[in-house]
GROMACS .gro file of C-alpha atoms in nm:
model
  213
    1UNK     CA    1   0.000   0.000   0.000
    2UNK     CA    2   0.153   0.336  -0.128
    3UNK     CA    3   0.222   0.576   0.219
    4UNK     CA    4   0.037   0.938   0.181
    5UNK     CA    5   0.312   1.163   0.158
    6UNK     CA    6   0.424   1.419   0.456
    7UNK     CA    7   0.247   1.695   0.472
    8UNK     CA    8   0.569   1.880   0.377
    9UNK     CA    9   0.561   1.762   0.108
   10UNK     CA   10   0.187   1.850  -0.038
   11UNK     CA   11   0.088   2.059  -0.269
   12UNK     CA   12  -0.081   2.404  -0.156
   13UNK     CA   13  -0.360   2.585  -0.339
   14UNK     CA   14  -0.405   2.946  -0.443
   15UNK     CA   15  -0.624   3.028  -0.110
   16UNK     CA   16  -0.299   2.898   0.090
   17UNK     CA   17  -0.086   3.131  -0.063
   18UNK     CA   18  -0.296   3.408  -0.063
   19UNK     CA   19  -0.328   3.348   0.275
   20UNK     CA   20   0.032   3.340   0.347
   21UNK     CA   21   0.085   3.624   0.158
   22UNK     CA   22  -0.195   3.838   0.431
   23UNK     CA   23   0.063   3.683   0.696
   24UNK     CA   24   0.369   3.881   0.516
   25UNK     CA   25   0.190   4.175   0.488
   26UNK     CA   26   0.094   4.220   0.858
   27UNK     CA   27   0.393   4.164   0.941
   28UNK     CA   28   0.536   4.438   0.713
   29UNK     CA   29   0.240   4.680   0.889
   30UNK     CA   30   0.388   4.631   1.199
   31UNK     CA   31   0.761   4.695   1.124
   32UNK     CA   32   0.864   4.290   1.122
   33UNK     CA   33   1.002   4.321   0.747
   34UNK     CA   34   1.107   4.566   0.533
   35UNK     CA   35   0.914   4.625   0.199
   36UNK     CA   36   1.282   4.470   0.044
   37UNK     CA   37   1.218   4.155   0.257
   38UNK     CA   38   0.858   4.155   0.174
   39UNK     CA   39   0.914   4.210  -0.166
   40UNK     CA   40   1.150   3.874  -0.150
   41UNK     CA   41   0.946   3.616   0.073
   42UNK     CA   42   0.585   3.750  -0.149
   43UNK     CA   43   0.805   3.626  -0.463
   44UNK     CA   44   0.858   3.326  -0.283
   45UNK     CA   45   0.508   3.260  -0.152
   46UNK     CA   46   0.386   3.276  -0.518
   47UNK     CA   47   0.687   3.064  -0.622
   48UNK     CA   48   0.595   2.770  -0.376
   49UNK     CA   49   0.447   2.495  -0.480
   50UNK     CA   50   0.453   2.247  -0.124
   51UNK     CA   51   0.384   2.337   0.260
   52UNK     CA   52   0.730   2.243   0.257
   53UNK     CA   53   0.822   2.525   0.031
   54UNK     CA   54   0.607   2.766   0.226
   55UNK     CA   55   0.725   2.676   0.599
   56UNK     CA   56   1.094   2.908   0.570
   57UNK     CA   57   0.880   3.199   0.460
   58UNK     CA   58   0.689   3.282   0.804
   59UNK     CA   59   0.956   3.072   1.039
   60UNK     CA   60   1.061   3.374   1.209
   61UNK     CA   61   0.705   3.549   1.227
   62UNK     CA   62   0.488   3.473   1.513
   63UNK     CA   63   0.171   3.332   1.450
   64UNK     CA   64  -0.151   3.532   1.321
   65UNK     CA   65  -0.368   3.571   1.531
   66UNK     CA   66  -0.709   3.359   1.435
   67UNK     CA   67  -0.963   3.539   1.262
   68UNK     CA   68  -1.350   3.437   1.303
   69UNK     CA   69  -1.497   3.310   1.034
   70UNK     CA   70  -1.795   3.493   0.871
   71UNK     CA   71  -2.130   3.444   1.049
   72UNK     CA   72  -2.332   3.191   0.853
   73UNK     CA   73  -2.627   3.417   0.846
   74UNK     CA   74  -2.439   3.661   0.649
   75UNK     CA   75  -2.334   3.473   0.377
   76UNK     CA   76  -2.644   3.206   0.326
   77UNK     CA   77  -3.018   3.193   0.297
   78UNK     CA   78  -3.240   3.442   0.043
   79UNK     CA   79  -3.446   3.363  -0.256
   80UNK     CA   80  -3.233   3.306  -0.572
   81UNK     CA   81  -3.276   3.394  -0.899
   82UNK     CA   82  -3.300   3.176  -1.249
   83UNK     CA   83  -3.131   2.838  -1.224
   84UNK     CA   84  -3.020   2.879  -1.546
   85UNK     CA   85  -2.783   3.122  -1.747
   86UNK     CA   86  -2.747   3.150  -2.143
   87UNK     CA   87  -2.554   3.311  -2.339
   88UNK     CA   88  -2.649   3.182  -2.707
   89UNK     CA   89  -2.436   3.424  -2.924
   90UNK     CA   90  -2.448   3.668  -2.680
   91UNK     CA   91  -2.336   3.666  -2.310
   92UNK     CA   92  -2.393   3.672  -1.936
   93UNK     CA   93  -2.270   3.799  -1.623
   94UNK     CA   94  -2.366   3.770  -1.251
   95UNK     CA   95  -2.166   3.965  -0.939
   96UNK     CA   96  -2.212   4.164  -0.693
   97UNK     CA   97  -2.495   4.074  -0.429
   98UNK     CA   98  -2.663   3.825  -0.555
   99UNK     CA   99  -2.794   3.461  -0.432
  100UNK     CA  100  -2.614   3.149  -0.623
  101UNK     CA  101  -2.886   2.868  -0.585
  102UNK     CA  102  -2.835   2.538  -0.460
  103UNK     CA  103  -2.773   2.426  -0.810
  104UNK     CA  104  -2.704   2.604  -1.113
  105UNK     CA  105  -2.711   2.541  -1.504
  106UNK     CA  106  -2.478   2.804  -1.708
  107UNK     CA  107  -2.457   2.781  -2.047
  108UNK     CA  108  -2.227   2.968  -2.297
  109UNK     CA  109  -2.238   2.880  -2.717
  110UNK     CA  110  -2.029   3.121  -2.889
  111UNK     CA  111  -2.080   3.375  -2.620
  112UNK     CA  112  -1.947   3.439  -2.288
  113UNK     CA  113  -2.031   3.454  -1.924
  114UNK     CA  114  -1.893   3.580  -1.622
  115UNK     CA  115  -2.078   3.411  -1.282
  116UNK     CA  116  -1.867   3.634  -0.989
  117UNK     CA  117  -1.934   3.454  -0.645
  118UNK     CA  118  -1.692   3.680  -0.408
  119UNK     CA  119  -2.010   3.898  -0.257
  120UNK     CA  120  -2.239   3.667  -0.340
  121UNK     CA  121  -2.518   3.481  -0.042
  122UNK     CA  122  -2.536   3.115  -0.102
  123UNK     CA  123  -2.913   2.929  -0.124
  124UNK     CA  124  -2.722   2.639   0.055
  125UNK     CA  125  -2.421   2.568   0.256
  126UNK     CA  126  -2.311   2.358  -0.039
  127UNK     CA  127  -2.445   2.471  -0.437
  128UNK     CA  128  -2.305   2.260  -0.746
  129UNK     CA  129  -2.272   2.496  -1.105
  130UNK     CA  130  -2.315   2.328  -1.427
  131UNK     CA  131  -2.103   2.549  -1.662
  132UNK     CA  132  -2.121   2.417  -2.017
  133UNK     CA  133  -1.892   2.643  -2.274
  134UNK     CA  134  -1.899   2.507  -2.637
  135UNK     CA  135  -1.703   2.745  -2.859
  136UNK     CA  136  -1.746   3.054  -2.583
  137UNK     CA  137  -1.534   3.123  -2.278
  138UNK     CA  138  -1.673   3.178  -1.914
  139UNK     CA  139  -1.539   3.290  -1.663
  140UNK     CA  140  -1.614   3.183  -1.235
  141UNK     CA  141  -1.484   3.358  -0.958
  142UNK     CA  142  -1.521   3.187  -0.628
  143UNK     CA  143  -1.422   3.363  -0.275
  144UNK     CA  144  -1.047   3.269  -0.121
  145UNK     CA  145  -1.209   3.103   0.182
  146UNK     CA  146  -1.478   2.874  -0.001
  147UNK     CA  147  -1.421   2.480  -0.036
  148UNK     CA  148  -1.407   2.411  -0.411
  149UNK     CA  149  -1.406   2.120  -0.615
  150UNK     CA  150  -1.367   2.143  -0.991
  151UNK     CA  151  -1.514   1.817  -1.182
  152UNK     CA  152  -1.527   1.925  -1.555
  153UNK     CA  153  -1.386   1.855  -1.801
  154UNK     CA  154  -1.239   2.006  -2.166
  155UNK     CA  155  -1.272   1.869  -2.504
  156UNK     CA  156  -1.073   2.003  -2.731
  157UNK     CA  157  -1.108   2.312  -2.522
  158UNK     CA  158  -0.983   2.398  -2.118
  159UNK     CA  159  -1.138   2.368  -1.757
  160UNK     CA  160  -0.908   2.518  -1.487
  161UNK     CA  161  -0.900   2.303  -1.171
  162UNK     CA  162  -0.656   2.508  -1.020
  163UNK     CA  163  -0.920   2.640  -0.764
  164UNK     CA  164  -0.953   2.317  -0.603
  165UNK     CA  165  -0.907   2.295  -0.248
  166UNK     CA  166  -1.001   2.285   0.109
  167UNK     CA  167  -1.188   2.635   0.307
  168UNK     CA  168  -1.243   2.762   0.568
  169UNK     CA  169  -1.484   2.666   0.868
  170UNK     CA  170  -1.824   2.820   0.774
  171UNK     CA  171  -1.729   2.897   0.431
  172UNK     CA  172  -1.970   2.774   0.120
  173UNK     CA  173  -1.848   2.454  -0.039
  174UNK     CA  174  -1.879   2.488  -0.412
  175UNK     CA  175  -1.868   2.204  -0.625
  176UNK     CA  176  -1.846   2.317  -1.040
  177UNK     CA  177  -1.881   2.031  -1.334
  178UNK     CA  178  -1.932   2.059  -1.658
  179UNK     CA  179  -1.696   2.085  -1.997
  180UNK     CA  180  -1.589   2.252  -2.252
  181UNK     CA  181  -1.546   2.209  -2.598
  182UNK     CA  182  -1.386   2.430  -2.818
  183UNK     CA  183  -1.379   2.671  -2.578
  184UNK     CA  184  -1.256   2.746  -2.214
  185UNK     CA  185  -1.452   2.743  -1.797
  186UNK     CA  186  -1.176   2.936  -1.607
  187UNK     CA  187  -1.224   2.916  -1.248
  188UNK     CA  188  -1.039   3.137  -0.993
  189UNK     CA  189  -0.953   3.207  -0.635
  190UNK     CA  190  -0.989   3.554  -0.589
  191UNK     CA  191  -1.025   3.836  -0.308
  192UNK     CA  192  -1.336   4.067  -0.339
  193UNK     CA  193  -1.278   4.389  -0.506
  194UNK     CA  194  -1.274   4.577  -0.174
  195UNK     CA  195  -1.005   4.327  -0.009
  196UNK     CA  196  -0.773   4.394  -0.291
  197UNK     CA  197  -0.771   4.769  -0.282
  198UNK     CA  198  -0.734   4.710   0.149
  199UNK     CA  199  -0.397   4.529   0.039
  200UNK     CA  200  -0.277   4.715  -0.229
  201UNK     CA  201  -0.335   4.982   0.030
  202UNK     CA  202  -0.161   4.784   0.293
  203UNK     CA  203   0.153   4.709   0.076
  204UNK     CA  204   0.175   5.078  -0.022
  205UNK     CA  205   0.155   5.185   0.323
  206UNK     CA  206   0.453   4.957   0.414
  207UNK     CA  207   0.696   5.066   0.152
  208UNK     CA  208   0.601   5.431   0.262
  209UNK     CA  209   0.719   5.383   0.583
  210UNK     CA  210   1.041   5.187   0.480
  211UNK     CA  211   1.117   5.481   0.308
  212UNK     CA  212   1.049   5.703   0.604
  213UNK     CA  213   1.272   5.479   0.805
   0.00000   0.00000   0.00000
């Protein structure tokens, strides 16, 4: 029987790194690195492929300190829209707040379609999307924290499974099958809108004052 490797030795997802990364940057707010050294160890977060890879990064950081996870109430329940998106020669797009129900059918045939989860409320702790793309492209952006599994497949065409991975406690669990042929589903980890400007903000802030210094 074949031994499950050391964790060490794993591979990390996107949300990991991201998550690392918010470590580095804290850190740099409160005068542990440089913006040289943060520069350096974000390069090498990105870089990282294992835990192993990651563990040198924050060795001589102390740890975070735990952050709650978002209240359930805030994030699930509400009356969804239509169960099922088209774009026949044309295109879609859904973001912002809006309610992702418990299952979803998204279609795009030589169109496109963008279904943005980040601010979204979920119908259901767990919701399963259907995105079909046959000569078209679409596009789904899930939040950092959310479980995610990626089932579909690509014919001729591309399905990203690079979101894949474990969440958070209290976080949505996300499960998105489907294919693509002759075109492309793209799926993506990605901070809301808001949380990116807060770190480009953040990492602005931090080279400001190493330049003070």
């Amino acid at each position: 029987m074949t031994n499950l490797p050391e964790r060490r030795e794993m591979r990390i997802s996107d949300a990991e790194r991201d998550q690392v990364a918010a470590i580095l940057r804290e850190a740099a707010g409160e005068g542990r690195l440089d913006f040289e050294e943060l520069d350096q160890r974000l390069t090498a977060v990105y870089a990282a492929k294992t835990y192993g890879d990651l563990e040198p990064v924050t060795r001589d950081l102390p740890e975070p300190a735990t952050r709650p996870a978002a209240p359930r109430g805030d994030r699930f329940g509400g009356t969804p829209g239509s169960r099922v998106l088209l774009g026949i020669m044309s295109g879609f797009q859904r973001k912002g707040a809006w309610v992702v129900p418990e299952e979803l059918t998204a279609v795009a045939f030589w169109g496109g379609g963008q279904l943005d989860l980040r601010e979204a409320r979920f119908a259901a702790p767990q919701v399963t999307i259907r995105a079909f793309a046959v000569m078209g492209g679409m596009e789904i952006l899930v939040p950092e924290d959310a479980e995610v599994h990626v089932n579909g497949i690509g014919i001729m065409g591309g399905f990203d499974h690079r979101a894949s991975g474990v969440g958070a406690p209290g976080a949505p669990k996300i499960i998105i099958t489907g294919f693509a042929f002759w075109g492309g589903v793209g799926v993506q980890r990605r901070a809301t809108d808001a949380e990116l400007r807060r770190r480009k903000l953040e990492d602005r802030e931090a080279g400001r004052r190493h330049l003070e210094d």
